[in-house]
């Protein structure tokens, strides 16, 4: 698509609209969507954002140690050469404050903030079929209207605080990592309990342990982690990046995960045991998510995966000095990287500190919270602060907490009662002119997110431009296109080890009562991109264009997606 900015015409509707588009969320996706629709297509757009500033995930997740697991030179927008050339990251993995500075820089550079309403939480959205409009309501009671509703609410923005009896009686303070106080939390001299050992908990524990009097980590599911090997970027690497923006962009756009490295062609048993060990050692030393790219069959062949799993477990046992603690940390029951693989800065080493205790709550579950702490396995752990690193109601949570009502009063909750059903992760049948960015059924969390986001935003922008150019006033997927996309998403997942982990948030298993459906598309970002391009090139195949609402019941003018449009390895 065209790279640059036509000047934004001053098409500013009154406060409530009608707008051409309302975008919900001002994180990575909402910001770029605003830029594309307003500055490239000349549309009137309002962005509604619950936070007091831009950033989305990076606005809320300010917990100690919060940083990105993607390498900084791949973590950002690639659409603007000027932006690429003027921004320089300082560390291999950017820390939360630096990412927030980057997103503010983007918002200021493209003059985005004037079209964003901050401190504005969207509570409801209702379709008016006759007027072909969406009516949106905010918690402050404002009402706004637009032709297109674009949900850029993020995949991991609905905090999951487990319902542990007695939390309300706790005499100390408690925090969820995804809703961290902006003024920070002083752990000095405090007895801190941390529940959760996912990517977040693994980042937070080493930092909390450095200032707390004592840290007790409550571990339900043991987890793999590979050293991040973070550090400041040297002048030479920065120059290397400056000279290779095009090359880096090409790599991230053509790999299954959107990361700046290729997955090895070899399989785990193509090499001898000694060679395999040397490959893992080198990857461990290099650090980062690239470890899982060591062999191309790690996520599809359990025997291959077992070799990586055994290597990491051995490392855990070598790092952690107390044998009993090491055994609890290394008692990992799922294949490596079949849940999101964390990377860390001294996580396992943290358990060698005198002020850190590990509690195995799988063996001795948490019973309740009392004023003085947490009771697990019949023992009370005295605490001043509890940190919930317990994750999110991922992917569907941020969408379903908005009361969305489509055609004929169909609510998104009803439509997704048995789990999310989308076409390409971009649209839902019965909800014309509503788009989801990084929605369920798209690669989303299996991909370096800014890469997925750019693809989605540009596809939606091109789609809206095409609709307008062709005088088509509404678009929604045909029922059969949704049916076949859901089947393809399941098929792509089933070709991997990912759905074999019963306690994975990819399946919604971390939220009691949530339907167990594998939510992200595991067919790979590159393959997904090719499918979306093919759908657009065939006149938006699988979508019903124009006509009246409830068009989804009618067949699409042109069939659905063609999985054969692209082949590719799995996206994990
Ligand atoms: O959340 P998680 P997260 N009692 O759901 C445990 C992204 N991210 O915030 O596995 C006791 O992974 C739960 O145990 P179990 C990344 O995509 C990105 O860590 O359900 N424990 C688990 O240990 C990541 O995957 C970056 O048995 C309970 C932990 O809490 C996603 O965010 C950095 C419990 C939750 O782990 C979410 O990661 C950090 C209960 N009732 C995160 N409920 C970047 O790089 C849950 N747990 C940008």
XYZ file of C-alpha atoms and ligand atoms in Angstrom:
620
model
C 0.000 0.000 0.000
C 1.032 3.613 -0.415
C 3.534 4.609 2.178
C 2.780 8.119 2.846
C 0.640 10.558 4.292
C -1.790 12.628 2.358
C -2.502 15.669 4.523
C -5.425 14.984 6.781
C -8.485 16.900 5.611
C -10.242 18.622 8.437
C -13.304 16.392 8.334
C -14.153 16.599 11.960
C -17.640 15.543 12.917
C -19.256 16.815 16.087
C -18.204 15.060 19.293
C -20.455 12.039 18.838
C -20.000 11.695 15.090
C -21.086 10.332 12.796
C -17.523 9.233 12.089
C -16.371 7.062 9.272
C -14.634 4.854 11.828
C -14.368 4.402 15.567
C -11.250 2.604 16.733
C -11.254 1.167 20.252
C -7.781 1.201 21.794
C -4.653 3.318 21.294
C -1.933 0.702 21.510
C 0.280 -0.459 18.649
C -2.718 -1.411 16.525
C -5.088 1.486 17.244
C -2.412 4.100 16.598
C -1.452 2.715 13.222
C -5.093 2.151 12.264
C -5.830 5.807 12.982
C -2.861 6.910 10.894
C -3.889 4.724 7.947
C -7.574 5.610 7.895
C -7.163 9.294 8.624
C -3.973 10.183 6.799
C -4.059 7.739 3.901
C -7.779 7.437 3.189
C -8.838 10.844 4.518
C -11.564 9.366 6.750
C -12.946 10.874 9.925
C -11.798 8.668 12.799
C -12.151 8.739 16.574
C -10.032 6.531 18.798
C -11.429 5.725 22.238
C -8.870 4.683 24.831
C -9.459 3.662 28.459
C -5.977 4.734 29.579
C -4.803 8.289 30.099
C -2.158 7.896 27.416
C -1.241 5.852 24.364
C 0.466 2.453 24.615
C -2.176 -0.202 25.327
C -0.382 -3.168 26.883
C 2.664 -0.984 27.449
C 0.594 1.644 29.198
C -0.786 -0.849 31.743
C 1.991 -3.413 32.200
C 4.470 -1.485 34.354
C 5.414 -4.334 36.673
C 9.040 -4.702 37.784
C 11.140 -6.206 35.005
C 8.543 -5.569 32.274
C 10.246 -5.708 28.940
C 9.615 -7.142 25.540
C 10.731 -10.660 24.626
C 11.056 -9.693 20.957
C 14.371 -8.175 19.990
C 14.189 -4.423 19.786
C 15.237 -4.122 16.130
C 12.155 -6.132 15.156
C 9.770 -4.622 17.686
C 8.211 -1.618 16.044
C 6.581 -0.322 12.913
C 8.199 -0.827 9.539
C 5.764 1.289 7.481
C 7.709 4.541 7.651
C 11.346 4.808 6.607
C 11.684 8.134 8.425
C 10.428 6.572 11.631
C 12.825 3.645 11.248
C 15.716 5.993 10.666
C 15.066 8.370 13.511
C 14.402 5.851 16.304
C 17.211 3.944 17.999
C 16.650 1.322 20.704
C 19.116 1.154 23.567
C 18.875 -2.510 24.646
C 18.561 -5.897 22.992
C 15.076 -6.185 24.541
C 13.367 -2.858 25.148
C 12.077 -2.137 28.619
C 8.486 -0.974 29.165
C 9.337 2.746 29.663
C 11.344 2.797 26.428
C 8.518 1.169 24.442
C 6.072 3.669 25.897
C 8.413 6.498 24.839
C 8.535 4.992 21.337
C 4.739 4.841 21.063
C 4.421 8.414 22.302
C 7.017 9.434 19.741
C 4.958 7.741 17.007
C 1.749 9.377 18.231
C 3.391 12.817 18.287
C 5.262 12.388 15.017
C 2.059 11.535 13.138
C -0.046 13.965 15.184
C -2.350 11.203 16.345
C -3.339 12.351 19.832
C -5.757 15.012 18.608
C -8.095 12.253 17.412
C -7.866 10.106 20.549
C -10.211 10.433 23.516
C -8.295 9.246 26.570
C -9.829 8.060 29.859
C -12.689 6.761 27.753
C -13.678 3.144 28.256
C -16.055 1.666 25.696
C -18.777 -0.311 27.437
C -21.160 -1.139 24.590
C -21.498 -1.138 20.823
C -24.762 -1.688 19.003
C -25.434 -2.207 15.321
C -28.151 -0.135 13.648
C -28.872 -2.178 10.540
C -31.265 0.290 8.937
C -28.808 3.177 9.189
C -25.797 0.914 8.534
C -24.068 2.367 11.577
C -22.456 1.340 14.827
C -23.481 3.153 18.008
C -20.842 3.110 20.704
C -21.285 3.925 24.382
C -18.633 4.812 26.937
C -18.532 4.434 30.695
C -19.071 8.171 31.002
C -22.349 7.790 29.092
C -21.102 9.359 25.846
C -22.621 8.049 22.605
C -20.772 8.031 19.316
C -21.682 6.752 15.881
C -19.627 5.430 12.984
C -19.821 3.333 9.840
C -16.918 1.082 10.791
C -16.100 -0.252 14.244
C -12.524 -1.384 14.639
C -11.610 -3.215 17.817
C -7.942 -2.660 18.582
C -8.308 -3.776 22.177
C -5.274 -6.070 22.347
C -5.052 -9.773 23.148
C -3.804 -9.491 26.718
C -5.590 -6.559 28.269
C -8.198 -8.194 30.472
C -6.465 -9.016 33.775
C -7.182 -12.418 35.311
C -7.249 -12.176 39.109
C -8.116 -15.643 40.396
C -11.016 -15.850 42.821
C -9.118 -17.053 45.869
C -11.304 -17.046 48.985
C -10.368 -14.385 51.508
C -8.596 -11.954 49.168
C -10.856 -9.182 50.459
C -9.615 -9.837 53.997
C -5.942 -9.398 53.122
C -4.451 -6.671 55.326
C -1.560 -5.888 52.981
C -1.604 -4.568 49.401
C -2.143 -6.642 46.268
C -1.548 -5.898 42.597
C -2.061 -7.566 39.227
C 0.929 -7.120 36.931
C -1.306 -5.982 34.069
C -2.791 -3.133 36.123
C 0.340 -1.969 37.873
C 0.280 1.360 39.770
C 1.934 4.112 37.763
C 3.802 5.373 40.800
C 5.429 1.945 41.222
C 5.505 -0.280 44.277
C 8.230 -0.100 46.904
C 9.128 -3.620 48.024
C 11.853 -2.521 50.400
C 11.650 -4.461 53.643
C 8.430 -6.199 52.548
C 7.468 -9.855 52.491
C 6.159 -10.380 48.982
C 4.177 -13.322 47.605
C 4.075 -13.787 43.837
C 1.491 -16.088 42.278
C 2.252 -17.134 38.715
C 5.300 -18.232 36.771
C 4.425 -17.375 33.171
C 6.426 -14.919 31.038
C 5.450 -12.066 33.358
C 6.228 -13.794 36.653
C 9.553 -14.983 35.270
C 10.462 -11.384 34.390
C 9.235 -9.954 37.683
C 10.637 -12.365 40.300
C 14.355 -11.518 39.886
C 13.643 -7.792 40.137
C 11.293 -8.066 43.119
C 13.771 -10.324 44.936
C 16.447 -7.653 44.713
C 14.541 -5.195 46.907
C 12.068 -7.276 48.931
C 12.892 -8.569 52.414
C 11.563 -11.925 51.244
C 9.935 -13.228 48.072
C 7.758 -16.337 48.089
C 6.966 -17.621 44.599
C 3.805 -19.743 44.401
C 4.255 -22.020 41.374
C 1.352 -24.011 39.964
C 2.807 -25.079 36.617
C 6.592 -25.275 36.272
C 7.864 -23.508 33.181
C 10.790 -23.545 30.800
C 12.849 -20.441 30.336
C 15.916 -19.576 28.303
C 18.255 -16.705 29.214
C 17.409 -13.497 27.367
C 21.038 -12.280 27.462
C 19.784 -8.742 27.523
C 22.218 -5.862 27.458
C 22.842 -2.441 25.987
C 23.250 -2.340 22.211
C 26.682 -1.351 21.016
C 27.427 1.223 18.309
C 28.325 -1.507 15.841
C 25.025 -3.361 16.210
C 23.105 -0.094 15.959
C 24.910 0.682 12.703
C 24.204 -2.851 11.439
C 20.490 -2.282 12.087
C 20.504 1.186 10.467
C 21.967 -0.259 7.302
C 19.549 -3.189 7.131
C 16.028 -1.960 7.737
C 14.809 -3.420 4.441
C 16.460 -6.750 5.045
C 15.114 -6.998 8.603
C 11.634 -6.075 7.403
C 11.795 -8.771 4.745
C 12.810 -11.387 7.293
C 10.115 -10.510 9.834
C 7.475 -10.480 7.101
C 8.409 -13.850 5.674
C 9.009 -15.992 8.759
C 6.261 -17.897 10.554
C 6.673 -15.934 13.821
C 7.553 -12.446 12.615
C 10.865 -12.542 14.444
C 14.135 -11.333 12.916
C 15.606 -14.786 12.524
C 14.927 -17.801 10.344
C 13.899 -21.189 11.707
C 16.586 -23.770 10.984
C 15.927 -26.117 8.064
C 17.322 -29.138 9.925
C 15.344 -31.515 12.117
C 16.447 -32.575 15.584
C 17.446 -36.072 14.494
C 19.253 -34.950 11.345
C 22.301 -34.456 13.579
C 24.185 -36.594 16.085
C 23.550 -36.318 19.828
C 26.820 -34.382 20.235
C 25.986 -31.977 17.398
C 22.500 -31.427 18.810
C 23.897 -30.665 22.220
C 26.374 -28.188 20.722
C 23.520 -26.481 18.827
C 21.478 -26.152 22.032
C 24.520 -24.901 23.978
C 25.162 -22.233 21.357
C 21.488 -21.214 21.359
C 21.477 -21.077 25.177
C 24.530 -18.825 25.111
C 23.037 -16.589 22.441
C 19.795 -16.436 24.387
C 16.269 -15.399 23.515
C 13.324 -16.884 21.650
C 15.652 -17.991 18.886
C 16.306 -21.098 20.967
C 13.094 -22.609 19.616
C 14.302 -22.017 16.046
C 17.175 -24.466 16.590
C 15.328 -27.243 14.741
C 12.284 -26.971 12.543
C 10.425 -29.928 14.045
C 10.497 -28.911 17.723
C 6.847 -27.902 17.744
C 5.499 -30.732 15.629
C 7.378 -33.823 16.783
C 7.261 -34.791 20.457
C 10.489 -36.804 20.244
C 12.323 -33.824 18.773
C 10.800 -31.593 21.425
C 11.893 -33.958 24.187
C 15.527 -33.226 23.295
C 15.065 -29.482 23.866
C 13.000 -30.111 27.004
C 15.660 -32.406 28.488
C 18.410 -29.873 27.736
C 16.591 -27.011 29.515
C 15.628 -29.173 32.505
C 19.265 -30.146 32.878
C 20.235 -26.452 32.832
C 17.667 -25.701 35.555
C 19.063 -28.459 37.744
C 22.595 -27.153 37.162
C 21.703 -23.531 38.007
C 19.549 -24.059 41.102
C 21.681 -25.183 44.025
C 19.008 -26.557 46.342
C 18.133 -29.961 44.911
C 14.534 -30.017 46.142
C 13.830 -26.546 44.713
C 15.489 -27.477 41.415
C 13.334 -30.607 41.206
C 10.122 -28.593 41.654
C 11.211 -26.035 39.029
C 12.234 -28.703 36.545
C 9.144 -30.902 36.950
C 7.764 -29.503 33.704
C 4.996 -31.593 32.198
C 4.426 -29.971 28.812
C 6.499 -29.843 25.632
C 8.934 -26.939 25.335
C 7.333 -23.848 23.703
C 3.919 -25.509 23.491
C 2.938 -22.797 25.966
C 4.421 -19.363 25.295
C 8.153 -19.848 26.072
C 9.452 -17.240 28.507
C 12.942 -15.790 28.385
C 14.555 -14.396 31.497
C 17.249 -12.376 33.155
C 18.395 -14.515 36.088
C 15.097 -16.254 36.889
C 16.383 -19.649 37.993
C 19.398 -18.005 39.706
C 16.912 -16.049 41.842
C 16.112 -19.265 43.731
C 19.721 -19.371 44.979
C 19.086 -16.214 47.013
C 18.549 -16.528 50.761
C 15.481 -14.308 50.591
C 13.553 -16.386 48.022
C 11.343 -19.426 48.643
C 9.507 -21.552 46.092
C 6.165 -23.086 47.059
C 4.799 -25.924 44.954
C 1.089 -25.160 44.921
C 0.376 -27.987 42.549
C 1.311 -30.379 45.363
C -0.022 -28.114 48.139
C -2.688 -25.837 46.617
C -3.525 -22.384 47.888
C -6.494 -22.754 50.238
C -7.257 -19.174 51.084
C -5.924 -15.733 51.708
C -6.020 -14.494 55.281
C -5.274 -11.017 56.670
C -1.635 -11.948 57.258
C -0.822 -13.842 54.067
C -1.539 -16.919 51.948
C -2.437 -20.358 53.309
C -1.249 -23.259 51.132
C -0.984 -26.911 52.059
C -2.081 -26.133 55.598
C 0.712 -23.606 56.166
C 0.437 -19.821 56.358
C 3.009 -17.763 54.447
C 3.141 -14.309 56.071
C 3.009 -11.526 53.477
C 2.795 -7.745 53.194
C 2.242 -7.657 49.430
C 0.718 -10.138 46.956
C 1.638 -9.866 43.270
C -0.740 -11.615 40.889
C 1.292 -12.532 37.808
C -1.683 -14.667 36.851
C -2.134 -13.620 33.255
C -5.151 -12.575 31.270
C -8.534 -13.580 29.965
C -6.665 -13.653 26.689
C -7.872 -12.781 23.208
C -11.634 -13.012 23.725
C -11.723 -11.308 27.169
C -11.028 -7.749 25.951
C -13.694 -8.114 23.230
C -16.359 -9.765 25.358
C -16.158 -7.263 28.176
C -17.696 -4.782 25.732
C -21.433 -5.489 25.295
C -21.410 -5.858 21.521
C -24.725 -6.342 19.739
C -24.711 -7.074 16.024
C -27.509 -7.557 13.511
C -30.949 -8.572 14.850
C -29.794 -8.195 18.453
C -27.239 -11.029 18.212
C -24.637 -10.423 20.910
C -20.984 -11.350 20.542
C -21.281 -13.324 23.795
C -24.023 -15.489 22.277
C -22.237 -15.799 18.957
C -19.122 -17.034 20.774
C -20.778 -19.070 23.515
C -18.909 -22.199 22.404
C -15.732 -20.273 21.625
C -14.663 -17.573 19.178
C -15.625 -17.960 15.518
C -14.185 -15.544 12.995
C -13.156 -15.348 9.371
C -9.384 -14.751 9.188
C -9.558 -13.428 12.757
C -10.735 -10.189 11.176
C -14.530 -10.328 11.101
C -17.438 -12.105 12.756
C -20.607 -13.190 10.905
C -23.583 -11.129 12.038
C -21.424 -8.083 12.828
C -21.114 -6.192 9.530
C -18.442 -3.494 9.244
C -16.861 -4.573 12.541
C -13.197 -5.589 12.390
C -11.001 -7.150 15.058
C -7.264 -6.512 15.083
C -5.177 -9.535 16.117
C -8.458 -11.250 16.906
C -8.961 -14.933 17.711
C -8.297 -17.003 14.620
C -5.389 -14.790 13.556
C -1.710 -15.525 14.310
C -1.667 -12.750 16.945
C 0.080 -14.018 20.078
C 2.062 -16.625 18.127
C 3.703 -13.806 16.212
C 5.926 -10.875 17.059
C 2.894 -8.643 17.516
C 3.846 -5.417 15.714
C 4.444 -7.490 12.570
C 0.986 -9.070 12.803
C -0.539 -5.686 13.611
C 0.918 -3.931 10.556
C -0.430 -6.658 8.311
C -3.922 -6.469 9.838
C -4.124 -2.705 9.812
C -2.977 -2.458 6.200
C -5.364 -5.215 5.103
C -8.316 -3.515 6.809
C -7.320 -0.133 5.372
C -7.083 -1.566 1.852
C -10.398 -3.341 2.368
C -12.196 -0.161 3.433
C -10.606 1.761 0.561
C -11.820 -0.938 -1.859
C -15.342 -0.931 -0.416
C -15.554 2.836 -0.810
C -14.105 2.811 -4.307
C -16.621 0.163 -5.341
C -19.636 1.734 -3.651
C -20.058 -1.208 -1.271
C -21.508 -0.076 2.029
C -21.123 -3.181 4.189
C -19.001 -6.266 4.566
C -19.312 -9.353 6.704
C -18.149 -12.917 6.344
C -20.394 -15.585 4.902
C -21.329 -18.314 7.376
C -19.603 -20.986 5.305
C -16.382 -18.952 5.148
C -16.345 -18.751 8.946
C -17.053 -22.466 9.129
C -14.123 -23.349 6.923
C -11.755 -20.845 8.582
C -12.539 -22.259 12.052
C -11.877 -25.754 10.670
C -8.587 -24.564 9.172
C -7.524 -22.901 12.466
C -8.201 -26.190 14.274
C -6.378 -28.174 11.628
C -3.343 -25.851 11.817
C -3.246 -26.195 15.607
C -3.674 -29.964 15.452
C -0.578 -30.213 13.263
C 1.459 -28.901 16.232
C 2.034 -29.869 19.860
C 0.345 -26.674 21.063
C -3.167 -27.954 21.738
C -1.769 -30.899 23.729
C -1.163 -28.711 26.813
C -4.314 -28.801 28.921
C -3.326 -25.801 31.109
C -2.559 -23.376 28.287
C -4.094 -19.934 28.010
C -4.002 -20.405 24.218
C -6.930 -22.759 24.940
C -8.572 -20.491 27.494
C -7.771 -23.032 30.225
C -6.561 -20.396 32.718
C -10.009 -18.849 33.102
C -12.594 -21.056 34.850
C -15.649 -21.632 32.658
C -14.043 -20.328 29.446
C -14.692 -22.567 26.414
C -11.626 -24.678 25.573
C -10.889 -23.631 22.028
C -7.436 -23.127 20.563
C -7.644 -19.420 19.761
C -4.635 -18.240 17.708
C -3.900 -19.352 14.141
C -0.881 -21.656 14.218
C -0.378 -21.859 10.455
C 2.287 -19.164 10.525
C 2.211 -15.425 9.886
C 3.744 -15.664 6.428
C 1.159 -18.187 5.327
C -1.652 -16.171 6.894
C -0.445 -13.039 5.087
C -0.549 -14.855 1.746
C -4.055 -16.183 2.444
C -5.327 -12.674 3.301
C -3.723 -11.213 0.173
C -5.308 -13.902 -1.951
C -8.735 -13.289 -0.388
C -8.462 -9.567 -1.203
C -7.156 -10.197 -4.725
C -10.217 -12.368 -5.420
C -12.589 -9.512 -4.582
C -12.791 -10.318 -0.854
C -13.590 -13.970 -1.302
C -15.669 -15.419 1.515
C -17.231 -12.080 2.416
C -20.749 -10.974 1.644
C -20.571 -7.470 0.202
C -23.346 -4.885 0.317
C -27.020 -5.738 0.654
C -28.698 -5.687 4.013
C -27.680 -7.007 7.418
C -27.923 -10.741 8.114
C -26.134 -11.149 4.833
C -23.995 -13.827 6.447
C -26.840 -16.233 5.870
C -26.299 -15.750 2.147
C -23.390 -17.311 0.334
C -20.426 -15.137 -0.546
C -20.204 -13.905 -4.106
C -16.819 -15.578 -4.418
C -15.961 -18.737 -2.369
C -13.774 -18.611 0.708
C -10.095 -18.522 1.453
C -7.712 -20.918 -0.181
C -5.319 -22.494 2.293
C -3.360 -23.606 -0.736
C -2.765 -19.926 -1.508
C 0.298 -20.409 0.552
C 2.172 -23.241 2.011
C 4.343 -22.837 5.008
C 5.630 -24.367 8.137
C 3.716 -23.970 11.359
C 3.841 -20.583 12.929
C 5.211 -21.544 16.252
O 0.409 -14.964 32.105
P 0.364 -16.562 31.911
P 1.624 -13.955 31.911
N -3.507 -20.071 41.023
O -1.070 -16.885 31.750
C -0.551 -18.923 37.060
C 2.702 -12.092 27.108
N 3.863 -11.482 27.710
O 1.145 -12.619 32.290
O 0.145 -22.269 34.024
C -2.190 -20.212 40.855
O 1.301 -17.038 30.897
C -0.417 -19.765 35.833
O -0.352 -21.123 36.167
P -0.904 -22.215 35.100
C 3.052 -13.472 26.599
O 2.355 -13.742 25.424
C 4.695 -10.886 26.857
O 2.853 -14.492 32.529
O -2.214 -21.677 34.592
N -1.542 -19.856 39.746
C 0.870 -19.202 35.256
O 1.988 -19.688 35.937
C 2.561 -14.312 27.726
O 2.353 -15.646 27.424
C 5.799 -10.300 27.327
O -1.031 -23.436 35.909
C -2.262 -19.332 38.765
C 0.710 -17.723 35.567
O -0.159 -17.619 36.666
C 1.318 -13.567 28.112
O 1.702 -12.219 28.076
C 6.126 -10.320 28.666
C -3.643 -19.138 38.866
C 0.098 -16.963 34.427
O 0.888 -17.083 33.307
C 0.773 -13.866 29.477
O 1.871 -14.001 30.374
C 5.263 -10.929 29.541
C -4.260 -19.549 40.064
N -5.581 -19.450 40.222
C 4.113 -11.504 29.048
N -4.082 -18.579 37.725
C 6.604 -9.639 26.285
O 7.580 -10.068 25.871
C -3.007 -18.432 36.927
N -1.909 -18.884 37.561
C 6.071 -8.501 25.614
